[in-house]
Coordinates of C-alpha atoms in Angstrom, one line a residue:
M151 CA -40.3 39.5 -34.7
S152 CA -41.0 37.4 -38.0
H153 CA -42.1 39.2 -41.1
P154 CA -42.8 38.5 -44.7
P155 CA -39.5 39.4 -46.5
A156 CA -39.9 42.8 -48.3
T157 CA -38.0 45.4 -49.9
G158 CA -39.3 48.5 -48.5
V159 CA -42.7 48.5 -50.1
S160 CA -43.9 44.8 -50.4
H161 CA -46.4 44.2 -53.0
P162 CA -47.2 40.8 -54.1
P163 CA -44.9 39.8 -56.9
A164 CA -46.7 41.5 -60.1
T165 CA -45.9 38.4 -62.2
G166 CA -49.8 38.1 -63.1
V167 CA -49.6 34.4 -63.5
S168 CA -49.3 31.4 -61.1
N169 CA -47.1 29.4 -63.1
P170 CA -43.6 29.2 -62.8
S171 CA -42.7 30.2 -66.5
A172 CA -43.3 33.9 -66.1
T173 CA -39.9 34.6 -67.3
G174 CA -37.9 32.7 -70.0
A175 CA -38.7 31.6 -73.4
S176 CA -40.8 28.5 -72.4
N177 CA -42.9 26.7 -69.8
P178 CA -40.9 24.1 -67.7
P179 CA -41.7 20.4 -67.8
A180 CA -45.2 19.6 -66.9
T181 CA -45.2 18.3 -63.2
G182 CA -44.2 14.8 -63.1
T183 CA -41.8 15.3 -66.1
P184 CA -38.2 14.7 -64.8
L185 CA -35.9 17.7 -65.8
L186 CA -33.2 14.6 -66.6
S187 CA -35.0 13.0 -69.3
F188 CA -35.7 13.7 -72.9
D189 CA -39.2 15.3 -72.4
G190 CA -37.5 17.6 -70.0
L191 CA -34.6 18.5 -72.1
R192 CA -36.9 19.1 -75.2
V193 CA -38.7 21.7 -73.0
A194 CA -35.5 23.2 -71.4
L195 CA -34.1 23.3 -75.2
G196 CA -36.8 25.5 -76.4
P197 CA -35.7 27.4 -79.8
S198 CA -32.1 25.6 -79.3
Q199 CA -33.3 22.2 -80.6
P200 CA -32.1 22.7 -84.0
L201 CA -28.6 23.5 -82.4
F202 CA -28.8 20.4 -80.1
A203 CA -29.0 18.1 -83.3
V204 CA -26.1 19.8 -84.8
C205 CA -24.4 18.8 -81.9
V206 CA -25.2 15.4 -81.9
L207 CA -24.3 15.1 -85.3
L208 CA -21.0 16.6 -84.9
N209 CA -20.4 14.4 -82.0
L210 CA -21.1 11.4 -84.4
V211 CA -18.9 12.8 -86.9
S212 CA -16.0 13.2 -84.7
A213 CA -16.5 9.6 -83.1
V214 CA -16.7 7.9 -86.9
A215 CA -14.0 10.1 -88.2
G216 CA -11.6 9.1 -85.4
A217 CA -12.5 5.7 -85.8
A218 CA -11.8 5.7 -89.8
A219 CA -8.5 7.8 -89.2
A220 CA -7.4 4.9 -86.9
A221 CA -8.7 1.7 -89.0
L222 CA -7.2 3.4 -92.0
G223 CA -3.8 3.8 -90.6
A224 CA -3.9 0.3 -89.5
W225 CA -5.0 -1.0 -92.7
A226 CA -1.9 1.3 -94.6
V227 CA 0.5 -0.1 -92.0
S228 CA -0.5 -3.6 -92.3
R229 CA -0.3 -3.0 -96.0
A230 CA 3.2 -1.9 -95.6
I231 CA 4.3 -4.8 -93.7
L232 CA 3.3 -7.2 -95.9
G233 CA 5.4 -5.5 -98.7
A234 CA 2.7 -3.2 -100.8
P235 CA 4.2 -0.9 -103.0
A236 CA 4.9 2.7 -101.6
D237 CA 2.6 4.1 -104.5
D238 CA -0.4 2.2 -102.9
L239 CA -0.1 3.8 -99.7
W240 CA -0.9 7.5 -100.9
L241 CA -4.5 7.2 -100.7
P242 CA -5.0 5.7 -97.3
A243 CA -2.6 8.6 -96.2
V244 CA -4.7 11.1 -97.6
L245 CA -7.9 9.3 -96.5
V246 CA -6.6 9.4 -92.8
A247 CA -5.2 13.2 -92.8
G248 CA -8.7 14.2 -94.0
C249 CA -10.5 12.1 -91.3
V250 CA -8.1 13.8 -88.7
V251 CA -9.3 17.2 -90.2
V252 CA -12.7 16.1 -90.1
R253 CA -12.4 15.1 -86.5
T254 CA -10.7 18.1 -85.1
I255 CA -13.4 20.4 -86.7
A256 CA -16.1 18.4 -85.5
V257 CA -14.6 18.3 -81.9
W258 CA -14.0 22.0 -81.8
L259 CA -17.3 22.7 -83.2
E260 CA -19.2 20.5 -81.0
A261 CA -17.3 21.7 -77.6
W262 CA -18.3 25.4 -78.7
L263 CA -21.7 24.8 -79.8
S264 CA -23.0 22.3 -77.0
H265 CA -21.8 24.7 -74.4
A266 CA -23.8 27.7 -76.0
V267 CA -26.9 25.8 -75.8
S268 CA -26.0 24.6 -72.3
F269 CA -25.8 28.0 -71.1
Q270 CA -28.8 29.1 -72.9
M271 CA -30.8 26.2 -71.3
M272 CA -29.1 26.9 -67.8
A273 CA -30.4 30.8 -68.3
R274 CA -33.7 29.4 -69.0
V275 CA -33.9 27.1 -66.1
R276 CA -32.9 30.0 -63.9
G277 CA -35.7 32.1 -65.1
W278 CA -38.2 29.3 -64.0
I279 CA -36.3 28.9 -60.9
F280 CA -36.9 32.9 -60.1
A281 CA -40.3 32.9 -61.4
S282 CA -41.2 30.1 -59.2
L283 CA -39.5 32.1 -56.0
A284 CA -42.0 34.7 -57.2
R285 CA -44.9 32.7 -57.4
I286 CA -44.5 31.0 -53.8
A287 CA -42.9 33.8 -51.8
P288 CA -43.2 34.3 -49.4
A289 CA -45.2 32.0 -47.6
G290 CA -43.2 28.9 -49.6
L291 CA -39.9 30.4 -48.8
A292 CA -40.3 30.6 -45.2
R293 CA -38.6 27.6 -44.1
R294 CA -35.8 27.6 -46.8
R295 CA -32.5 29.1 -45.9
A296 CA -31.4 32.2 -48.0
G297 CA -28.3 30.2 -48.8
D298 CA -30.0 27.0 -49.8
V299 CA -31.8 28.9 -52.1
A300 CA -29.1 30.6 -53.7
T301 CA -27.4 27.0 -54.2
T302 CA -30.4 25.6 -55.8
T303 CA -30.7 28.7 -57.8
L304 CA -26.8 29.0 -59.3
T305 CA -25.1 25.7 -58.2
D306 CA -27.7 23.1 -58.9
S307 CA -28.7 24.8 -62.0
E308 CA -24.9 24.8 -63.2
A309 CA -24.8 21.0 -62.3
L310 CA -27.3 20.4 -65.2
E311 CA -24.9 21.7 -67.6
I312 CA -23.3 18.3 -67.4
F313 CA -26.4 16.6 -68.6
Y314 CA -27.2 19.2 -71.3
A315 CA -24.0 19.8 -72.6
H316 CA -22.6 16.5 -72.3
T317 CA -24.4 13.5 -71.3
S318 CA -27.6 13.9 -73.4
I319 CA -25.6 14.7 -76.7
Y320 CA -23.4 11.3 -75.9
I321 CA -26.8 9.4 -75.5
A322 CA -28.2 10.6 -78.5
S323 CA -24.9 10.2 -80.3
S324 CA -24.0 6.6 -78.9
V325 CA -27.5 5.2 -80.1
V326 CA -26.3 5.8 -83.9
T327 CA -22.2 5.8 -83.5
T328 CA -21.9 2.2 -81.7
P329 CA -24.3 0.3 -84.3
V330 CA -22.5 2.3 -87.0
L331 CA -18.7 1.4 -85.8
L332 CA -20.4 -2.0 -85.5
A333 CA -21.5 -2.3 -88.9
G334 CA -18.1 -1.0 -90.1
L335 CA -16.7 -3.9 -88.3
A336 CA -19.2 -6.3 -89.8
V337 CA -18.2 -5.2 -93.3
I338 CA -14.7 -6.6 -92.7
D339 CA -15.8 -9.8 -90.9
P340 CA -19.3 -10.3 -89.8
A341 CA -18.4 -13.1 -87.1
V342 CA -16.0 -10.8 -85.5
A343 CA -18.8 -8.1 -85.1
V344 CA -20.9 -10.8 -83.6
A345 CA -18.1 -11.8 -81.3
V346 CA -17.5 -8.2 -80.5
A347 CA -21.3 -7.1 -79.6
P348 CA -21.8 -9.0 -76.3
V349 CA -18.6 -6.9 -74.9
L350 CA -20.4 -3.7 -75.7
V351 CA -23.1 -4.9 -73.2
L352 CA -20.6 -5.6 -70.7
A353 CA -19.2 -2.2 -70.9
C354 CA -22.7 -0.6 -69.6
V355 CA -23.2 -3.2 -66.7
A356 CA -20.9 -1.4 -64.4
P357 CA -22.7 1.8 -64.0
L358 CA -25.7 0.2 -63.8
L359 CA -24.7 -1.9 -60.9
L360 CA -23.6 1.2 -59.2
R361 CA -26.3 3.3 -60.0
R362 CA -28.2 3.1 -56.5
A363 CA -24.6 4.1 -54.9
A364 CA -24.1 7.1 -57.5
I365 CA -27.8 8.4 -56.4
R366 CA -27.1 7.7 -52.8
H367 CA -23.7 10.0 -53.2
G368 CA -25.2 12.6 -55.3
Q369 CA -28.0 13.4 -52.6
A370 CA -25.5 13.5 -49.8
I371 CA -23.1 15.9 -51.7
R372 CA -25.9 18.3 -52.9
E373 CA -27.6 18.5 -49.6
T374 CA -24.1 19.2 -47.6
L375 CA -23.3 21.8 -50.6
A376 CA -26.6 23.4 -49.6
E377 CA -26.1 23.6 -46.1
L378 CA -22.5 24.7 -46.5
G379 CA -23.7 27.5 -48.7
A380 CA -26.4 28.6 -46.3
E381 CA -24.0 28.7 -43.3
V382 CA -21.6 30.9 -45.2
T383 CA -24.4 33.4 -46.3
E384 CA -25.5 33.4 -42.6
N385 CA -22.2 34.0 -41.3
V386 CA -21.3 37.0 -43.7
G387 CA -24.9 38.2 -43.0
A388 CA -24.5 38.1 -39.1
V389 CA -20.6 38.9 -38.7
R390 CA -21.4 41.7 -36.5
E391 CA -23.2 39.2 -34.0
I392 CA -20.2 36.8 -34.4
V393 CA -17.7 39.0 -33.7
G394 CA -20.1 40.9 -30.8
Y395 CA -21.1 37.4 -29.0
G396 CA -17.1 35.8 -29.5
L397 CA -18.8 33.1 -31.9
T398 CA -16.0 33.2 -34.3
A399 CA -14.3 30.0 -33.2
R400 CA -17.5 27.7 -33.0
R401 CA -19.0 29.3 -36.3
E402 CA -15.4 28.2 -37.8
E403 CA -15.7 24.7 -36.5
R404 CA -19.2 24.2 -38.1
I405 CA -17.6 25.6 -41.5
R406 CA -14.9 23.1 -40.8
H407 CA -17.1 20.1 -39.6
L408 CA -19.2 20.5 -43.2
D409 CA -16.2 21.1 -45.4
E410 CA -14.4 17.7 -44.1
K411 CA -17.9 15.7 -44.5
L412 CA -18.5 17.1 -48.0
G413 CA -14.5 16.4 -48.8
R414 CA -15.5 12.6 -47.3
L415 CA -18.5 12.6 -49.4
Q416 CA -16.5 13.6 -52.8
V417 CA -14.1 11.3 -52.3
A418 CA -16.3 8.2 -51.9
N419 CA -18.2 9.5 -54.9
T420 CA -14.9 9.7 -56.8
R421 CA -13.7 6.4 -55.4
R422 CA -17.0 5.1 -57.0
A423 CA -17.0 6.9 -60.2
G424 CA -13.2 5.7 -60.7
L425 CA -14.5 2.0 -60.5
E426 CA -17.2 2.4 -63.2
T427 CA -14.7 4.2 -65.2
G428 CA -11.9 1.3 -64.8
V429 CA -14.4 -1.4 -65.1
A430 CA -16.0 0.0 -68.4
G431 CA -12.4 0.5 -69.9
V432 CA -11.2 -3.0 -68.8
V433 CA -14.5 -4.5 -70.4
A434 CA -13.9 -2.3 -73.2
T435 CA -10.5 -3.2 -74.0
L436 CA -11.8 -7.1 -73.9
G437 CA -13.5 -6.2 -77.1
V438 CA -9.9 -5.8 -78.9
V439 CA -9.1 -8.6 -77.3
V440 CA -11.9 -10.8 -78.8
A441 CA -11.5 -9.3 -82.1
G442 CA -7.9 -10.2 -82.3
A443 CA -8.9 -13.8 -81.1
V444 CA -11.3 -14.4 -83.8
G445 CA -9.9 -12.5 -86.6
G446 CA -6.3 -13.9 -86.1
W447 CA -8.4 -17.5 -86.0
K448 CA -10.0 -17.0 -89.4
V449 CA -6.9 -15.3 -90.6
G450 CA -5.3 -18.8 -90.0
D451 CA -7.9 -20.4 -91.9
G452 CA -7.6 -17.9 -94.5
S453 CA -11.0 -16.5 -94.6
L454 CA -9.9 -13.1 -93.4
A455 CA -7.1 -11.2 -95.4
P456 CA -4.0 -10.7 -93.0
E457 CA -4.1 -6.8 -93.6
L458 CA -7.7 -6.4 -92.4
L459 CA -7.0 -7.8 -88.9
A460 CA -5.5 -4.7 -87.3
P461 CA -8.3 -2.4 -88.8
A462 CA -10.6 -5.1 -87.3
M463 CA -8.9 -4.9 -84.0
T464 CA -9.2 -1.1 -84.5
L465 CA -12.8 -0.6 -84.8
A466 CA -13.4 -3.1 -82.2
G467 CA -11.2 -0.7 -79.7
Y468 CA -13.5 2.1 -81.1
A469 CA -16.7 0.6 -81.1
P470 CA -17.4 0.9 -77.3
S471 CA -15.9 4.8 -77.2
A472 CA -19.2 6.6 -77.5
L473 CA -20.1 4.1 -74.7
L474 CA -16.9 5.2 -72.7
Q475 CA -17.8 8.8 -73.4
L476 CA -21.2 8.5 -72.1
I477 CA -20.0 6.6 -68.9
G478 CA -17.3 9.0 -68.7
V479 CA -19.8 11.7 -67.7
S480 CA -22.5 9.5 -66.5
R481 CA -20.1 9.2 -63.2
H482 CA -21.6 12.7 -62.0
S483 CA -25.5 11.3 -62.7
G484 CA -25.9 11.0 -58.9
T485 CA -24.7 14.6 -58.1
T486 CA -26.9 15.9 -61.3
R487 CA -29.9 14.0 -60.5
Q488 CA -30.2 15.4 -56.9
A489 CA -29.5 18.9 -58.4
A490 CA -32.3 18.5 -60.6
E491 CA -34.8 17.1 -58.1
R492 CA -33.7 20.2 -55.7
I493 CA -34.9 22.5 -58.8
A494 CA -38.1 20.5 -59.3
A495 CA -39.0 20.8 -55.8
L496 CA -38.9 24.7 -56.5
L497 CA -40.4 24.7 -59.8
Y498 CA -43.5 22.3 -58.9
A499 CA -44.0 23.8 -55.3
P500 CA -47.6 24.4 -54.4
T501 CA -49.0 28.2 -55.3
P502 CA -49.8 29.7 -51.9
V503 CA -51.5 32.8 -53.4
D504 CA -53.3 32.6 -56.9
R505 CA -52.4 35.7 -58.8
S506 CA -54.2 35.1 -61.9
G507 CA -57.1 37.6 -60.8
T508 CA -57.9 40.1 -64.0
G509 CA -60.1 43.0 -61.8
T510 CA -59.2 46.4 -61.0
V511 CA -59.9 48.9 -58.3
P512 CA -62.3 51.6 -59.0
D513 CA -60.3 55.0 -60.0
G514 CA -59.7 57.3 -57.0
D515 CA -57.2 59.0 -55.0
T516 CA -57.3 56.6 -52.0
V517 CA -59.0 53.1 -51.3
G518 CA -61.0 51.6 -48.5
L519 CA -60.1 48.5 -47.0
A520 CA -62.1 45.7 -45.0
A521 CA -62.1 42.5 -43.4
E522 CA -65.2 40.2 -43.7
R523 CA -65.2 37.4 -41.3
V524 CA -61.8 36.7 -41.9
S525 CA -59.9 33.3 -40.6
F526 CA -56.5 32.7 -41.2
T527 CA -53.7 29.7 -40.2
W528 CA -50.2 29.7 -41.4
P529 CA -49.6 26.7 -43.2
R530 CA -47.4 24.6 -41.5
A531 CA -44.3 25.1 -44.0
A532 CA -44.7 28.8 -43.3
N533 CA -45.1 28.6 -39.3
A534 CA -41.9 30.4 -39.5
M535 CA -43.6 33.5 -40.7
R536 CA -46.2 33.4 -38.1
D537 CA -46.7 36.9 -36.6
D538 CA -44.1 37.4 -34.0
A539 CA -42.9 34.0 -34.2
Q540 CA -39.9 34.4 -32.2
D541 CA -42.1 35.2 -29.2
A542 CA -44.1 31.9 -29.8
A543 CA -42.4 30.4 -26.8
Q544 CA -44.7 33.1 -24.7
A545 CA -47.7 32.3 -26.7
D546 CA -48.8 29.5 -23.9
T547 CA -48.3 32.2 -21.5
H548 CA -50.4 34.3 -22.7
A549 CA -53.0 31.9 -23.8
G550 CA -52.4 32.7 -27.4
P551 CA -53.0 30.7 -30.4
G552 CA -50.7 27.4 -30.6
P553 CA -48.9 26.6 -33.6
D554 CA -52.2 24.4 -35.0
A555 CA -54.7 27.4 -34.1
P556 CA -56.0 29.9 -36.3
T557 CA -53.9 33.2 -36.4
L558 CA -56.7 35.4 -37.0
Q559 CA -60.4 34.5 -36.0
E560 CA -63.5 36.0 -37.6
I561 CA -61.9 39.3 -38.1
D562 CA -64.8 41.6 -39.2
L563 CA -63.5 45.2 -39.8
R564 CA -63.9 48.3 -41.9
I565 CA -61.0 51.1 -42.9
D566 CA -62.8 54.0 -44.5
A567 CA -61.0 55.5 -47.5
G568 CA -58.3 58.3 -46.3
E569 CA -58.6 56.9 -42.7
N570 CA -55.2 56.6 -40.4
V571 CA -56.0 53.6 -38.2
A572 CA -53.4 51.8 -35.8
I573 CA -53.6 48.1 -35.1
A574 CA -52.7 47.4 -31.6
G575 CA -52.1 44.2 -29.5
R576 CA -49.1 42.2 -27.6
S577 CA -46.6 39.8 -29.3
G578 CA -48.4 37.0 -31.0
A579 CA -52.1 38.6 -31.2
G580 CA -52.1 38.8 -35.3
K581 CA -51.3 42.0 -36.1
S582 CA -48.2 41.5 -38.8
T583 CA -50.5 38.4 -40.2
F584 CA -53.4 40.9 -40.3
A585 CA -50.9 43.4 -42.3
A586 CA -49.6 40.5 -44.5
L587 CA -53.2 39.7 -45.5
L588 CA -54.1 43.4 -46.0
A589 CA -51.3 43.4 -48.8
R590 CA -52.1 39.9 -50.1
L591 CA -49.0 38.3 -49.1
A592 CA -51.6 35.2 -48.3
D593 CA -55.0 34.6 -48.6
P594 CA -57.5 34.1 -45.8
D595 CA -58.8 30.5 -45.3
D596 CA -62.4 32.0 -44.6
G597 CA -63.9 35.3 -45.4
A598 CA -62.4 38.1 -47.7
V599 CA -59.9 40.9 -47.6
L600 CA -61.6 43.9 -49.9
A601 CA -60.0 47.0 -51.3
A602 CA -62.5 49.6 -52.3
D603 CA -65.1 46.7 -51.9
V604 CA -63.4 44.4 -54.3
D605 CA -62.1 41.0 -53.1
L606 CA -58.1 41.2 -53.3
R607 CA -58.1 37.7 -55.1
E608 CA -60.3 39.3 -58.0
L609 CA -57.4 41.9 -58.6
S610 CA -54.5 41.8 -61.0
A611 CA -51.1 41.6 -59.8
E612 CA -50.6 45.1 -61.3
S613 CA -54.0 46.5 -59.7
M614 CA -52.9 45.0 -56.4
A615 CA -49.8 46.3 -56.3
A616 CA -51.4 49.9 -57.1
A617 CA -54.1 49.5 -54.4
V618 CA -52.2 48.4 -51.3
G619 CA -48.5 48.5 -50.2
L620 CA -46.7 47.2 -47.2
V621 CA -43.7 48.8 -45.6
P622 CA -42.3 45.8 -43.1
Q623 CA -40.2 46.5 -39.8
D624 CA -37.4 44.8 -41.4
V625 CA -36.8 46.5 -44.6
F626 CA -34.5 45.4 -47.3
L627 CA -31.9 47.6 -49.4
F628 CA -29.9 46.7 -52.2
H629 CA -26.3 47.1 -52.2
D630 CA -26.7 50.1 -54.8
T631 CA -27.4 54.0 -54.8
I632 CA -30.1 55.5 -52.8
R633 CA -31.7 56.7 -56.3
S634 CA -31.6 53.2 -57.1
N635 CA -33.4 51.8 -54.2
L636 CA -35.8 54.6 -54.3
L637 CA -36.6 54.1 -57.9
L638 CA -37.4 50.1 -56.9
A639 CA -40.7 51.5 -56.1
L640 CA -41.7 53.0 -59.8
T641 CA -42.6 51.0 -62.7
D642 CA -42.3 53.7 -65.4
E643 CA -39.1 53.3 -67.4
T644 CA -38.8 57.2 -67.3
P645 CA -36.9 58.0 -64.0
P646 CA -38.5 61.1 -62.4
E647 CA -37.3 64.2 -61.8
D648 CA -34.7 64.4 -58.8
E649 CA -37.2 67.4 -57.0
T650 CA -39.7 64.2 -56.8
L651 CA -37.1 61.8 -55.1
W652 CA -36.4 64.4 -52.6
R653 CA -40.0 65.6 -51.8
A654 CA -40.3 61.7 -50.8
L655 CA -37.3 61.9 -48.5
E656 CA -38.2 65.1 -47.0
T657 CA -41.8 63.2 -46.1
A658 CA -40.1 60.4 -44.5
Q659 CA -37.5 63.0 -42.5
I660 CA -34.3 61.6 -44.1
D661 CA -33.4 64.3 -46.7
S662 CA -31.2 66.4 -44.4
L663 CA -28.9 63.1 -44.0
V664 CA -28.8 62.1 -47.8
R665 CA -27.8 65.9 -48.6
S666 CA -25.1 65.7 -46.2
L667 CA -23.7 62.8 -48.0
P668 CA -20.8 63.8 -50.6
A669 CA -22.8 61.9 -53.3
G670 CA -26.2 62.8 -52.2
L671 CA -28.5 60.4 -54.2
D672 CA -25.9 58.8 -56.0
T673 CA -24.6 57.2 -52.2
V674 CA -24.3 53.3 -52.4
V675 CA -25.7 52.4 -49.0
G676 CA -24.2 48.7 -49.0
E677 CA -25.1 45.3 -48.7
R678 CA -28.7 45.5 -47.0
G679 CA -28.1 49.0 -46.3
A680 CA -25.2 48.3 -44.0
T681 CA -24.0 51.9 -43.9
L682 CA -27.0 53.3 -42.8
S683 CA -28.5 52.9 -38.9
G684 CA -31.6 51.1 -38.2
G685 CA -33.9 54.1 -38.2
E686 CA -32.1 55.4 -41.3
R687 CA -33.1 52.3 -43.1
Q688 CA -36.7 52.3 -42.2
R689 CA -37.0 56.4 -42.9
L690 CA -35.4 55.5 -46.6
A691 CA -38.0 52.8 -47.2
L692 CA -40.8 54.9 -46.3
A693 CA -39.7 57.3 -48.9
R694 CA -39.7 54.5 -51.1
A695 CA -43.2 53.6 -49.9
I696 CA -44.5 57.1 -50.6
L697 CA -42.5 57.3 -53.9
S698 CA -44.5 54.4 -54.9
G699 CA -47.9 56.0 -54.7
T700 CA -49.8 53.3 -53.6
R701 CA -53.5 54.3 -52.5
A702 CA -53.4 52.6 -49.3
L703 CA -50.3 52.1 -47.2
V704 CA -49.7 49.3 -44.2
L705 CA -46.8 50.2 -42.2
D706 CA -45.5 47.4 -40.0
E707 CA -43.8 48.9 -37.0
T708 CA -42.0 51.2 -39.5
V709 CA -40.9 53.8 -37.4
S710 CA -39.6 51.2 -34.4
Q711 CA -36.1 52.0 -34.5
L712 CA -36.6 55.9 -34.5
D713 CA -36.2 58.3 -31.3
V714 CA -39.5 60.0 -30.1
A715 CA -38.5 63.1 -31.7
N716 CA -37.9 61.5 -35.3
E717 CA -41.1 59.4 -35.0
R718 CA -42.7 62.4 -34.1
G719 CA -41.5 64.5 -37.3
V720 CA -42.0 61.3 -39.4
R721 CA -45.5 61.1 -38.5
D722 CA -46.4 64.7 -38.9
A723 CA -44.7 64.6 -42.4
L724 CA -46.4 61.8 -43.1
A725 CA -49.7 62.7 -42.1
A726 CA -49.7 65.8 -44.6
D727 CA -48.3 63.7 -47.6
T728 CA -50.9 60.7 -47.0
S729 CA -54.2 63.1 -45.8
E730 CA -55.6 61.3 -49.0
R731 CA -54.3 58.2 -48.6
T732 CA -55.4 55.1 -46.2
T733 CA -53.0 54.2 -43.7
V734 CA -52.9 51.2 -41.4
V735 CA -49.8 51.1 -38.7
I736 CA -49.2 48.3 -36.7
A737 CA -47.7 49.7 -33.8
H738 CA -46.6 48.8 -29.8
R739 CA -45.4 52.4 -29.1
L740 CA -47.8 54.8 -27.2
S741 CA -46.6 57.3 -29.2
T742 CA -47.5 56.1 -32.5
L743 CA -50.7 54.6 -31.0
L744 CA -51.7 58.3 -29.9
G745 CA -51.1 59.9 -33.6
A746 CA -53.6 57.6 -35.0
E747 CA -57.5 58.7 -35.8
R748 CA -58.6 55.2 -34.6
I749 CA -57.4 52.1 -32.8
V750 CA -58.1 48.6 -33.4
V751 CA -57.0 46.0 -30.9
L752 CA -56.6 42.3 -31.5
D753 CA -56.1 39.5 -29.0
R754 CA -55.6 35.7 -29.9
G755 CA -56.5 36.7 -33.3
R756 CA -59.5 38.6 -32.8
V757 CA -60.8 42.2 -32.4
V758 CA -61.5 42.9 -28.7
G759 CA -61.2 46.7 -29.1
D760 CA -62.2 49.5 -31.7
G761 CA -62.1 53.2 -30.9
T762 CA -60.0 56.1 -29.9
H763 CA -57.1 56.1 -27.1
D764 CA -59.6 57.9 -24.4
Q765 CA -62.4 55.3 -25.5
L766 CA -60.4 52.0 -25.1
L767 CA -58.8 53.1 -21.9
D768 CA -62.3 53.0 -20.7
S769 CA -63.8 50.1 -22.5
C770 CA -61.0 47.5 -23.6
A771 CA -58.9 46.0 -20.7
T772 CA -56.4 44.3 -23.0
Y773 CA -55.6 47.8 -24.4
R774 CA -55.3 49.2 -21.0
D775 CA -52.9 46.0 -19.9
L776 CA -50.9 47.3 -23.2
V777 CA -50.1 50.7 -22.8
E778 CA -50.5 51.2 -18.9
P779 CA -46.4 50.5 -18.5
Q780 CA -46.0 53.3 -20.9
L781 CA -48.3 55.6 -19.5
A782 CA -46.8 54.7 -16.2
A783 CA -43.4 55.5 -17.3
L784 CA -44.7 58.7 -18.4
R785 CA -46.0 60.0 -15.1
S786 CA -43.1 58.8 -13.1
S787 CA -40.7 60.9 -15.6
P788 CA -39.3 64.2 -14.4
R789 CA -41.1 67.0 -16.2
M790 CA -38.8 69.1 -18.4

């Protein structure tokens, strides 16, 4: 059965806003503004803009100081060769040493500060990504593999570091550095500067000609990296199944295939990048040749002093240095661009549920719930989350809704405050979808879902979380202690007394197990609660739900992995604890249905029965068909 992801008590993300900037120091760039643009850079920089300007200045200083040191050195050597007195060489020697010191300091400071700026921006971008995940979850993530999302959050955001810490600085610096060095060359001789200028233009041509190939390579590499990351993540999570079904060799072969594919793509990308760098370097070296030819001709006719020829050639060699620096990092432009586009796909994904409401639920111990002519169809992008999706192949057999038919159709249902109601129906009937609407993991296409007669769409995220909570069948536990997993349900900064935690565990019938553990509440449960059985994970999630104090609790097959005795104990304890709390239970088991005050039967997305067990046996054929096999099994079992 496929359900919306949850952590045990599933509330809508309590961001309170519907834009991706709920975390981080600034909003992301406006929709349509590329992250790899100076508008995108300006927004990503946020308060780091002055520091970025300092980095650009330092890069300019290091380039000019390096060129000045080389040119002054060439001038001094030329003068020495031409027989200048030794006393005349002290000043250029001191100037060269000073330029070298300045360049060294500038390079060190730029490397330090540029990465500080870059990592601040990466943190800001990751904040945008996490806020976007919260904004679009769960429907917007239904078709995304966990490993793919992890790659976007971590690896793709790291790929932006090349642009933010290097490319953007070199672009801004080269706009000033290259003209300054060309102007220095013009001071020596304007004709040489004019002759070298076209060469600088040629140095930029190779990357532009290969730009399309760079984008193609980058897209293929990022997509393969994401696929490889998703495969590894799935293999780690499914290691028991892989070993149990003897799939190790098959999964290993798939990883090897992806790894080899990635290697081929990276080789092709590196070959193209090397061609860019090589061609640009050759063309840039041509500048020295041109300067030497023009300068030599001018020395020959006496219009240029001989000792200035070497400095002119040196500056001609340094003039394209900023461009070469830029080209050196631009060879990664394809992969960086594709990483930015993958991030943008998350940042600007449509918002499935608008959580900008500001309303509240009236005060009280519990709330009633209602559905008024509710119809709903999962969007195509979220069909993987349809109720009982793994049984979709049986939908035609049951004449249930197809992939384009409404999952729920004109549901009219009222659940009184404090009532204990079970929702029954065969696979694909719409039970879990109805639970998702009650917890506002999605909004109905038509009609309204109410809590205490207030439309859920009008509630603030905080008020919604306090009103209704969902405990799914497939619960999630963090690789942390039992205590920490329980405390996720609470928003108070001051943790409750241990006695409060033990009461919740006792209600969920798992206190004896926790007390038997050497570390008790401080026992680490492993990733996704791997050290616990399925039933133990469900009971721990139920304890977390009870601890949250939510006024209406929706339990989606929450005790499905418990044996009958444990289920009865949980049900009785829960009934005593939630006597003043509305409880909606999604159930298949007869024992769970019998424990409810009232049973609502869904079939093909519609309510076809509503009453007690005995009433429905008499009046609802769908209910009889659902429970008759279980009743027959009870009748045929030997009496104890």
